Amino acid sequence: MKTRRSDRLIDMTNYLMERPHTLISLTFFADRYESAKSSISEDLAIVKRTFKNRGIGILETIPGAAGGARFIPSIDEGEAREFISDMVVEMSAKTRLLPGGYVYLSDLLGRPDVLRQVGRVIARQYIDKQIDAVMTVATKGVPIAQSVSEYLNVPFVIVRRDSKITEGATVSVNYVSGSSERIEKMELSKRSLKQGSHVLVVDDFMKGGGTVNGMKSMIEEFDSELVGITVFAEGSFAGQRMVEDYTSLLRVNQINSEDKTIQVDPGNYLEKVFDN
Amino acid sequence: MKTRRSDRLIDMTNYLMERPHTLISLTFFADRYESAKSSISEDLAIVKRTFKNRGIGILETIPGAAGGARFIPSIDEGEAREFISDMVVEMSAKTRLLPGGYVYLSDLLGRPDVLRQVGRVIARQYIDKQIDAVMTVATKGVPIAQSVSEYLNVPFVIVRRDSKITEGATVSVNYVSGSSERIEKMELSKRSLKQGSHVLVVDDFMKGGGTVNGMKSMIEEFDSELVGITVFAEGSFAGQRMVEDYTSLLRVNQINSEDKTIQVDPGNYLEKVFDN
């Protein structure tokens, strides 16, 4: 069916949003809408302008009859700042305090509205980088990895502390837990990551950095390359962290179990991403 | 800034897609675009028509000055059938066969394109039901729960076989593993689910149904109600299954370790959802 511009713009927006980082050809859209390529080009120019003005992301357009468009999700500075401020407030709630000075996070990391923004914010940071896979460790890192993977449109892989019969052959590495200084083991299914991949590591919480450091070793075992490390929250840590170069959206500075207070600040994300 | 219709349609599509099942008022859109409510109403009618024609979902519009619109993601029968056929082919690959007759699934459940469609397909099934939370068991059910949770726009909760210090107080239940007939334990953080919730259970794979049955007991312990059970794949099971009423997208009928063949068919999803 031949379509009107308004219908095309709505369907195109949906189509592009569901397939980030994927080049969609002019020919495809021209066939889908039974419209001339020149009309599709005009449509894409309008979508591009609106995506930019509204901070939705970048629509890369490749000109010419063999061209097309690729949607790169992003988030503008204002929206990223607002999200991180909201999270600072949420995280500072006394009710999150658990025995032993731990912070309850599972509700936030199960909320689709929070996860969407976490995904957009982290994907924004790596907008110019080649990433082939997102890696995390089970279980609490998984929702973050999945959200980032959606916005980057690359698969995510889950490293496990316990091997499962349903993973097939695995590669295992030992690592030193930063907080407890114990030697632990983590495993990743051999078939889950190709050699030579560019890997982004994400996790929910980092203290000493032992787990993240374990994932770095794992990436080496797969002859792959670490592109970056971003965690939802970092905690304060007295000793020397095992990982120096990382990004955090939030920083849990002080936990006072007596007063039942948690003091949370924005992490280094905003300065790293927007202050350059 | 006052906007043109084309810009409004693109931004509205994005805005609604990012907030499924949420009522957005005419007033909100009128302010956002500095446009008359009558223009916004016309815009929404266009969006509604295109969403319907393209199988994107339903745009519920509430008429009148106090009205607004709510986007309910869906998928049409053709697209659902195509997705399930694609998965039958993917799942039948010999290379998925693991020792002991297990099937490797982790790659599919780490692919954002697959997870998006899994989420849309399962959400479609419960389009008329009240659901307050999606429940699954760690680790491999998590990506499915998260995708469904996005399209239903409700939180998901993760039941664990091992309790963690970062979950706070938990409720635990014992359950009989259907395959091995052993007694196992699962736990859920007390604060993760409100009493009286309507809960959808999802998982990656079901054999005897023991794990799913455990989640049913867990839901009872939280004085909540089970709305339905949907799994990505069911395996064949010789004995009496512990759960009768469930939906599966795929059915793994036969695994022949000698010939290295897997025989996969569509599950009962299509008949349950579209043949009524």
Coordinates of C-alpha atoms in Angstrom, one line a residue:
Chain A
M1 CA 0.0 0.0 0.0
K2 CA 1.2 3.5 -0.8
T3 CA 1.5 5.5 2.3
R4 CA 1.2 9.0 3.4
R5 CA 4.2 10.9 4.9
S6 CA 2.7 10.9 8.4
D7 CA 2.3 7.1 8.4
R8 CA 5.8 6.6 7.1
L9 CA 7.4 8.9 9.7
I10 CA 5.6 7.0 12.6
D11 CA 6.5 3.6 11.2
M12 CA 10.1 4.6 10.4
T13 CA 10.6 5.9 13.9
N14 CA 9.4 2.6 15.3
Y15 CA 11.4 0.5 12.8
L16 CA 14.6 2.4 13.5
M17 CA 14.2 2.4 17.2
E18 CA 13.7 -1.4 17.3
R19 CA 17.0 -1.8 15.3
P20 CA 19.6 0.5 16.6
H21 CA 23.1 0.6 14.9
T22 CA 21.7 -1.3 11.9
L23 CA 21.9 0.2 8.4
I24 CA 18.5 0.2 6.8
S25 CA 18.6 0.9 3.1
L26 CA 16.6 3.5 1.2
T27 CA 15.5 0.6 -1.1
F28 CA 14.0 -1.2 1.9
F29 CA 12.0 1.8 3.0
A30 CA 11.0 2.6 -0.6
D31 CA 9.6 -0.9 -1.1
R32 CA 8.0 -1.0 2.3
Y33 CA 6.1 2.2 1.7
E34 CA 5.8 2.0 -2.1
S35 CA 7.3 5.4 -2.3
A36 CA 10.0 7.1 -4.3
K37 CA 13.5 7.1 -2.8
S38 CA 13.5 10.9 -3.0
S39 CA 10.5 11.0 -0.7
I40 CA 12.1 8.5 1.7
S41 CA 15.2 10.7 1.8
E42 CA 13.1 13.7 2.8
D43 CA 11.4 11.6 5.5
L44 CA 14.8 10.5 6.9
A45 CA 15.9 14.1 7.0
I46 CA 12.9 15.0 9.1
V47 CA 13.4 12.0 11.4
K48 CA 17.1 13.0 11.8
R49 CA 16.3 16.6 12.7
T50 CA 13.7 15.5 15.3
F51 CA 15.9 12.8 16.9
K52 CA 18.6 15.4 17.3
N53 CA 16.4 18.2 18.6
R54 CA 14.8 15.9 21.1
G55 CA 18.0 14.2 22.3
I56 CA 16.7 10.8 21.1
G57 CA 19.9 10.0 19.3
I58 CA 21.8 10.4 16.0
L59 CA 20.3 9.3 12.7
E60 CA 23.3 8.7 10.4
T61 CA 22.2 9.0 6.9
I62 CA 24.2 7.7 4.0
P63 CA 23.3 9.7 0.8
G64 CA 22.7 8.4 -2.6
A65 CA 20.5 5.8 -4.1
A66 CA 22.6 3.0 -2.4
G67 CA 22.4 4.8 0.9
G68 CA 20.2 4.4 3.9
A69 CA 20.0 5.3 7.6
R70 CA 21.4 4.0 10.9
F71 CA 19.9 5.0 14.3
I72 CA 22.4 5.5 17.1
P73 CA 20.6 5.9 20.4
S74 CA 21.9 8.6 22.7
I75 CA 20.9 10.8 25.6
D76 CA 21.6 14.5 26.0
E77 CA 23.5 15.9 29.0
G78 CA 20.4 17.4 30.7
E79 CA 18.5 14.1 30.7
A80 CA 21.5 12.1 31.8
R81 CA 22.1 14.6 34.7
E82 CA 18.5 14.4 35.7
F83 CA 18.5 10.6 35.7
I84 CA 21.6 10.5 37.8
S85 CA 20.2 13.0 40.3
D86 CA 17.0 11.0 40.6
M87 CA 19.1 7.9 41.3
V88 CA 21.1 9.7 44.0
V89 CA 17.9 10.4 45.7
E90 CA 16.5 6.9 45.3
M91 CA 19.8 5.4 46.5
S92 CA 20.0 7.6 49.6
A93 CA 16.8 6.1 51.1
K94 CA 17.5 4.7 54.6
T95 CA 15.4 1.7 53.8
R96 CA 18.1 0.4 51.4
L97 CA 20.5 -0.2 54.2
L98 CA 21.2 -3.9 54.9
P99 CA 23.1 -5.5 57.7
G100 CA 26.9 -5.4 57.1
G101 CA 26.7 -2.1 55.3
Y102 CA 25.3 -3.4 52.1
V103 CA 22.8 -1.5 49.9
Y104 CA 19.7 -3.0 48.5
L105 CA 19.6 -2.4 44.7
S106 CA 17.4 -5.2 43.3
D107 CA 14.3 -3.1 43.1
L108 CA 16.0 -0.4 41.0
L109 CA 17.6 -3.1 38.8
G110 CA 14.2 -4.7 38.2
R111 CA 12.4 -1.5 37.1
P112 CA 12.1 -1.1 33.3
D113 CA 12.1 2.7 33.4
V114 CA 15.4 2.7 35.4
L115 CA 17.0 0.1 33.2
R116 CA 16.1 1.9 30.0
Q117 CA 17.9 5.0 31.2
V118 CA 20.9 3.0 32.5
G119 CA 21.2 1.5 29.0
R120 CA 20.9 4.8 27.2
V121 CA 23.4 6.5 29.5
I122 CA 26.0 3.8 29.3
A123 CA 25.6 3.3 25.5
R124 CA 26.1 7.1 25.2
Q125 CA 29.6 6.8 26.7
Y126 CA 30.7 4.3 24.0
I127 CA 29.0 5.9 21.1
D128 CA 32.3 6.2 19.1
K129 CA 33.8 2.9 20.1
Q130 CA 33.6 -0.5 18.4
I131 CA 31.9 -2.9 20.7
D132 CA 31.1 -6.5 19.8
A133 CA 29.8 -7.8 23.1
V134 CA 28.8 -6.7 26.6
M135 CA 30.1 -8.8 29.5
T136 CA 28.9 -9.0 33.1
V137 CA 28.8 -11.5 36.0
A138 CA 25.7 -13.3 37.2
T139 CA 23.2 -12.4 38.6
K140 CA 22.8 -8.7 39.4
G141 CA 24.9 -7.4 36.5
V142 CA 22.6 -9.1 34.0
P143 CA 19.8 -6.5 33.7
I144 CA 22.4 -3.8 33.2
A145 CA 24.2 -5.8 30.5
Q146 CA 21.0 -6.5 28.8
S147 CA 19.9 -2.9 28.7
V148 CA 23.2 -1.7 27.3
S149 CA 23.2 -4.5 24.8
E150 CA 19.8 -3.3 23.5
Y151 CA 20.9 0.2 22.9
L152 CA 24.2 -0.9 21.3
N153 CA 22.5 -3.8 19.5
V154 CA 25.2 -6.3 20.3
P155 CA 24.9 -9.5 22.4
F156 CA 25.8 -9.8 26.0
V157 CA 27.5 -12.7 27.8
I158 CA 27.2 -13.8 31.4
V159 CA 30.2 -14.9 33.4
R160 CA 29.2 -17.3 36.2
R161 CA 30.7 -18.1 39.6
D162 CA 29.2 -21.6 39.4
S163 CA 29.4 -23.6 36.2
K164 CA 26.2 -25.1 34.8
I165 CA 25.6 -28.2 32.8
T166 CA 23.7 -26.1 30.2
E167 CA 26.7 -24.0 29.2
G168 CA 28.8 -26.7 27.5
A169 CA 32.6 -26.3 27.7
T170 CA 33.8 -23.3 29.7
V171 CA 36.9 -21.3 30.3
S172 CA 37.6 -20.6 33.9
V173 CA 39.8 -18.1 35.6
N174 CA 40.8 -17.5 39.2
Y175 CA 40.6 -14.0 40.7
V176 CA 41.2 -12.3 44.0
S177 CA 38.1 -10.9 45.5
G178 CA 39.1 -7.3 46.3
S179 CA 37.0 -7.0 49.5
S180 CA 37.7 -10.4 51.1
E181 CA 41.1 -11.2 49.5
R182 CA 39.9 -14.7 48.9
I183 CA 40.7 -16.6 45.7
E184 CA 37.5 -17.2 43.7
K185 CA 36.7 -18.8 40.3
M186 CA 34.6 -17.6 37.4
E187 CA 33.6 -19.3 34.2
L188 CA 32.4 -18.4 30.8
S189 CA 31.0 -20.7 28.1
K190 CA 33.6 -21.2 25.4
R191 CA 31.1 -20.7 22.6
S192 CA 29.7 -17.5 24.0
L193 CA 32.5 -15.1 22.9
K194 CA 34.5 -15.1 19.6
Q195 CA 38.2 -14.5 19.6
G196 CA 39.2 -10.9 18.9
S197 CA 36.0 -9.4 20.3
H198 CA 35.9 -5.8 21.6
V199 CA 34.2 -6.2 25.0
L200 CA 32.5 -3.7 27.3
V201 CA 32.3 -4.8 31.0
V202 CA 29.4 -3.7 33.1
D203 CA 28.3 -4.5 36.6
D204 CA 25.9 -3.4 39.3
F205 CA 28.3 -2.6 42.1
M206 CA 32.1 -2.3 42.5
K207 CA 34.1 -2.2 45.7
G208 CA 37.6 -3.5 45.4
G209 CA 37.3 -4.3 41.8
G210 CA 38.2 -7.9 42.1
T211 CA 35.2 -9.2 40.1
V212 CA 35.8 -6.7 37.3
N213 CA 39.5 -7.6 37.4
G214 CA 38.5 -11.3 37.0
M215 CA 36.5 -10.3 33.9
K216 CA 39.5 -8.6 32.5
S217 CA 41.5 -11.8 32.8
M218 CA 38.6 -13.7 31.2
I219 CA 38.7 -11.3 28.2
E220 CA 42.4 -12.0 27.8
E221 CA 41.8 -15.7 27.9
F222 CA 39.4 -15.2 24.9
D223 CA 42.1 -13.2 23.0
S224 CA 39.8 -10.3 23.1
E225 CA 40.1 -6.7 24.0
L226 CA 38.6 -4.7 26.9
V227 CA 37.0 -1.5 25.6
G228 CA 35.8 -0.1 28.9
I229 CA 34.3 -0.7 32.4
T230 CA 31.2 1.0 33.7
V231 CA 29.4 0.2 36.9
F232 CA 26.0 1.4 38.2
A233 CA 27.5 2.2 41.6
E234 CA 30.9 2.2 43.2
G235 CA 31.3 1.9 47.0
S236 CA 34.1 3.4 49.0
F237 CA 37.1 1.2 49.4
A238 CA 39.9 1.6 51.9
G239 CA 42.7 -0.2 50.1
Q240 CA 44.1 0.0 46.6
R241 CA 41.5 -0.8 44.0
M242 CA 42.4 -3.5 41.5
V243 CA 41.0 -1.5 38.6
E244 CA 41.9 2.1 37.9
D245 CA 40.2 3.1 34.8
Y246 CA 36.4 2.7 35.2
T247 CA 33.3 4.7 35.1
S248 CA 30.5 4.8 37.7
L249 CA 27.1 6.4 37.5
L250 CA 26.8 6.7 41.3
R251 CA 29.2 6.7 44.2
V252 CA 28.1 5.4 47.7
N253 CA 30.4 7.4 49.9
Q254 CA 29.4 6.6 53.4
I255 CA 27.3 4.1 55.1
N256 CA 26.5 4.7 58.7
S257 CA 24.8 1.7 60.2
E258 CA 24.3 3.4 63.5
D259 CA 22.5 6.5 62.2
K260 CA 21.1 4.4 59.4
T261 CA 22.2 6.9 56.7
I262 CA 23.6 6.4 53.3
Q263 CA 25.5 9.2 51.6
V264 CA 25.4 8.9 47.8
D265 CA 26.9 11.2 45.1
P266 CA 27.0 11.1 41.4
G267 CA 29.9 8.9 40.2
N268 CA 32.5 10.0 37.6
Y269 CA 30.3 9.4 34.6
L270 CA 29.1 13.0 34.0
E271 CA 32.6 14.4 34.1
K272 CA 34.1 11.7 32.0
V273 CA 31.4 11.9 29.3
F274 CA 30.3 15.5 29.2
D275 CA 33.2 17.6 30.6
N276 CA 35.7 17.0 27.8
Chain B
M1 CA 9.1 25.8 20.6
K2 CA 6.0 25.4 18.5
T3 CA 6.4 22.3 16.3
R4 CA 5.3 21.0 13.0
R5 CA 3.1 17.9 12.8
S6 CA 5.9 15.8 11.3
D7 CA 8.1 16.5 14.3
R8 CA 5.3 15.9 16.8
L9 CA 4.5 12.5 15.2
I10 CA 8.1 11.3 15.4
D11 CA 8.7 12.5 18.9
M12 CA 5.3 11.2 20.1
T13 CA 6.1 7.8 18.7
N14 CA 9.4 7.7 20.5
Y15 CA 7.9 9.0 23.7
L16 CA 5.0 6.5 23.7
M17 CA 7.3 3.6 22.8
E18 CA 9.6 4.4 25.7
R19 CA 6.7 4.4 28.1
P20 CA 4.3 1.5 27.3
H21 CA 1.1 1.1 29.4
T22 CA 1.5 4.6 30.7
L23 CA -1.3 7.2 30.2
I24 CA 0.2 10.4 28.7
S25 CA -2.2 13.3 29.0
L26 CA -3.3 15.5 26.1
T27 CA -2.2 18.4 28.3
F28 CA 1.3 17.0 28.6
F29 CA 1.7 16.7 24.8
A30 CA 0.0 20.1 24.2
D31 CA 2.6 21.8 26.5
R32 CA 5.5 19.8 25.1
Y33 CA 4.7 20.9 21.6
E34 CA 3.1 24.3 22.3
S35 CA 0.1 23.1 20.3
A36 CA -3.6 23.1 20.6
K37 CA -5.2 20.0 22.2
S38 CA -7.3 19.6 19.0
S39 CA -4.1 19.2 17.0
I40 CA -2.7 16.8 19.5
S41 CA -5.9 14.7 19.2
E42 CA -5.5 14.6 15.5
D43 CA -1.8 13.5 15.8
L44 CA -2.8 10.7 18.2
A45 CA -5.4 9.5 15.8
I46 CA -2.8 9.2 13.1
V47 CA -0.4 7.4 15.4
K48 CA -3.1 5.1 16.5
R49 CA -3.9 4.1 12.9
T50 CA -0.3 3.5 11.9
F51 CA 0.4 1.4 15.1
K52 CA -2.6 -0.7 14.2
N53 CA -1.9 -1.1 10.5
R54 CA 1.8 -2.0 11.1
G55 CA 1.1 -4.4 14.0
I56 CA 3.1 -2.3 16.4
G57 CA 0.5 -2.3 19.0
I58 CA -2.6 -0.6 20.3
L59 CA -2.9 3.1 21.1
E60 CA -5.7 3.5 23.5
T61 CA -7.0 7.0 23.3
I62 CA -9.2 8.6 26.0
P63 CA -11.2 11.3 24.4
G64 CA -12.0 14.8 25.8
A65 CA -9.8 17.6 27.2
A66 CA -8.9 15.5 30.2
G67 CA -8.0 12.5 28.0
G68 CA -4.8 11.2 26.7
A69 CA -3.2 8.1 25.1
R70 CA -1.7 4.8 26.3
F71 CA 0.5 2.6 24.2
I72 CA 0.1 -1.1 24.5
P73 CA 2.8 -3.0 22.6
S74 CA 1.7 -6.0 20.7
I75 CA 2.7 -8.2 17.7
D76 CA 0.5 -9.5 14.9
E77 CA 0.0 -13.1 14.2
G78 CA 2.2 -13.2 11.1
E79 CA 5.2 -11.7 12.8
A80 CA 4.8 -14.0 15.8
R81 CA 4.6 -17.0 13.6
E82 CA 7.6 -15.9 11.6
F83 CA 9.6 -15.4 14.8
I84 CA 8.7 -18.8 16.2
S85 CA 9.6 -20.5 12.9
D86 CA 12.9 -18.7 12.9
M87 CA 13.6 -19.9 16.4
V88 CA 12.7 -23.5 15.5
V89 CA 15.4 -23.4 12.8
E90 CA 17.9 -21.8 15.2
M91 CA 17.2 -24.3 18.0
S92 CA 17.5 -27.3 15.7
A93 CA 21.1 -26.7 15.0
K94 CA 23.2 -29.7 15.9
T95 CA 25.9 -27.5 17.4
R96 CA 23.5 -26.7 20.3
L97 CA 23.6 -30.3 21.6
L98 CA 25.5 -30.6 24.9
P99 CA 26.5 -33.8 26.7
G100 CA 23.6 -35.3 28.7
G101 CA 21.0 -34.2 26.1
Y102 CA 21.0 -30.5 27.1
V103 CA 20.5 -27.8 24.6
Y104 CA 22.7 -24.7 24.5
L105 CA 20.5 -21.6 24.7
S106 CA 22.7 -18.8 26.1
D107 CA 23.6 -17.3 22.8
L108 CA 19.9 -16.8 21.8
L109 CA 19.1 -15.4 25.3
G110 CA 21.9 -12.9 24.9
R111 CA 20.8 -11.5 21.6
P112 CA 18.9 -8.2 21.8
D113 CA 16.9 -8.9 18.5
V114 CA 15.7 -12.3 19.9
L115 CA 14.9 -10.9 23.3
R116 CA 12.9 -8.0 21.9
Q117 CA 10.6 -10.4 20.0
V118 CA 10.4 -12.8 23.0
G119 CA 9.2 -9.8 25.1
R120 CA 6.7 -8.7 22.5
V121 CA 5.3 -12.2 21.9
I122 CA 4.9 -13.0 25.6
A123 CA 3.5 -9.6 26.4
R124 CA 0.9 -10.0 23.6
Q125 CA -0.4 -13.1 25.4
Y126 CA -1.3 -11.1 28.6
I127 CA -2.5 -8.0 26.9
D128 CA -5.9 -8.1 28.6
K129 CA -4.6 -9.2 32.0
Q130 CA -3.6 -7.2 35.1
I131 CA 0.0 -8.0 35.8
D132 CA 2.0 -6.2 38.6
A133 CA 5.3 -8.1 38.4
V134 CA 7.1 -10.7 36.3
M135 CA 8.9 -13.4 38.2
T136 CA 11.7 -15.7 37.1
V137 CA 14.5 -17.8 38.6
A138 CA 18.3 -16.9 38.3
T139 CA 20.2 -16.9 36.0
K140 CA 18.9 -17.8 32.6
G141 CA 15.3 -16.7 33.1
V142 CA 16.4 -13.2 33.8
P143 CA 16.8 -11.9 30.2
I144 CA 13.3 -13.2 29.3
A145 CA 11.8 -11.6 32.4
Q146 CA 13.5 -8.3 31.7
S147 CA 12.2 -8.2 28.1
V148 CA 8.7 -9.0 29.1
S149 CA 8.9 -6.5 31.9
E150 CA 9.9 -3.8 29.4
Y151 CA 6.9 -4.4 27.1
L152 CA 4.4 -4.7 30.0
N153 CA 6.2 -1.9 31.8
V154 CA 6.1 -3.6 35.2
P155 CA 9.1 -4.6 37.4
F156 CA 10.6 -8.1 37.4
V157 CA 11.8 -10.1 40.4
I158 CA 14.5 -12.7 40.5
V159 CA 14.1 -15.8 42.7
R160 CA 17.5 -17.4 43.6
R161 CA 18.7 -20.8 44.5
D162 CA 21.4 -19.3 46.7
S163 CA 20.7 -16.4 49.0
K164 CA 22.9 -13.3 48.8
I165 CA 23.9 -10.9 51.5
T166 CA 22.7 -8.1 49.3
E167 CA 19.1 -9.2 49.2
G168 CA 18.2 -8.5 52.8
A169 CA 15.5 -10.7 54.5
T170 CA 14.2 -13.4 52.2
V171 CA 11.3 -15.8 52.1
S172 CA 12.4 -19.4 51.2
V173 CA 10.4 -22.3 49.9
N174 CA 11.3 -25.9 49.3
Y175 CA 10.4 -27.6 46.0
V176 CA 10.8 -30.9 44.3
S177 CA 12.9 -30.8 41.2
G178 CA 10.8 -32.5 38.6
S179 CA 13.7 -34.1 36.7
S180 CA 15.8 -35.3 39.6
E181 CA 13.2 -35.6 42.3
R182 CA 15.5 -33.9 44.8
I183 CA 14.3 -31.4 47.3
E184 CA 15.7 -28.0 46.6
K185 CA 15.3 -24.5 48.1
M186 CA 14.7 -21.1 46.4
E187 CA 14.6 -17.7 48.0
L188 CA 13.1 -14.3 47.2
S189 CA 13.9 -11.0 48.9
K190 CA 11.0 -10.0 51.1
R191 CA 11.0 -6.5 49.9
S192 CA 10.9 -7.4 46.2
L193 CA 7.2 -8.2 45.9
K194 CA 4.2 -6.6 47.5
Q195 CA 1.4 -8.7 49.0
G196 CA -1.6 -9.0 46.6
S197 CA 0.5 -8.8 43.4
H198 CA -0.6 -10.3 40.2
V199 CA 2.4 -12.2 39.0
L200 CA 3.5 -13.6 35.6
V201 CA 6.0 -16.4 35.7
V202 CA 8.5 -16.9 32.9
D203 CA 11.5 -19.1 32.4
D204 CA 13.9 -20.2 29.7
F205 CA 13.3 -24.0 29.8
M206 CA 10.9 -26.4 31.5
K207 CA 11.1 -30.1 31.8
G208 CA 9.3 -31.6 34.8
G209 CA 8.0 -28.2 35.9
G210 CA 9.6 -28.4 39.4
T211 CA 11.2 -25.0 39.3
V212 CA 8.0 -23.3 38.0
N213 CA 6.1 -25.2 40.7
G214 CA 8.5 -23.7 43.3
M215 CA 7.7 -20.2 42.0
K216 CA 4.0 -21.0 42.4
S217 CA 4.6 -21.8 46.1
M218 CA 6.7 -18.6 46.4
I219 CA 3.8 -16.5 45.0
E220 CA 1.5 -18.1 47.6
E221 CA 3.9 -17.2 50.3
F222 CA 3.7 -13.6 49.2
D223 CA -0.2 -13.8 49.3
S224 CA -0.1 -13.0 45.6
E225 CA -1.7 -14.4 42.6
L226 CA -0.3 -16.4 39.7
V227 CA -1.6 -14.9 36.4
G228 CA 0.2 -17.3 34.0
I229 CA 3.3 -19.3 33.1
T230 CA 5.2 -18.9 29.8
V231 CA 8.5 -20.6 29.0
F232 CA 10.8 -20.0 26.0
A233 CA 11.1 -23.8 25.4
E234 CA 9.7 -27.0 27.0
G235 CA 11.5 -30.3 26.8
S236 CA 9.9 -33.7 26.5
F237 CA 9.2 -35.3 29.9
A238 CA 8.4 -38.9 30.5
G239 CA 6.5 -38.6 33.9
Q240 CA 3.6 -36.5 35.1
R241 CA 4.5 -32.8 34.8
M242 CA 4.0 -30.8 38.0
V243 CA 2.4 -27.9 36.1
E244 CA -0.4 -28.4 33.7
D245 CA -1.4 -24.9 32.6
Y246 CA 1.6 -23.3 30.9
T247 CA 2.5 -21.8 27.5
S248 CA 5.7 -22.6 25.5
L249 CA 7.1 -20.8 22.5
L250 CA 9.0 -23.9 21.5
R251 CA 9.0 -27.6 22.1
V252 CA 12.2 -29.7 22.0
N253 CA 10.7 -33.0 21.1
Q254 CA 13.6 -35.3 20.7
I255 CA 17.3 -35.2 21.3
N256 CA 19.3 -37.9 19.8
S257 CA 22.8 -37.8 21.2
E258 CA 24.1 -40.6 18.9
D259 CA 22.9 -39.0 15.6
K260 CA 23.5 -35.6 17.1
T261 CA 20.0 -34.3 16.1
I262 CA 17.6 -32.1 17.9
Q263 CA 14.0 -32.1 16.8
V264 CA 12.2 -28.8 17.6
D265 CA 8.6 -27.7 17.0
P266 CA 6.6 -24.7 17.8
G267 CA 5.2 -24.9 21.4
N268 CA 1.5 -24.3 22.2
Y269 CA 1.8 -20.5 22.1
L270 CA 0.4 -19.9 18.7
E271 CA -2.7 -22.1 19.3
K272 CA -3.3 -20.6 22.7
V273 CA -3.0 -17.0 21.6
F274 CA -4.3 -16.9 18.1
D275 CA -6.6 -19.9 17.6
N276 CA -9.4 -18.8 19.9

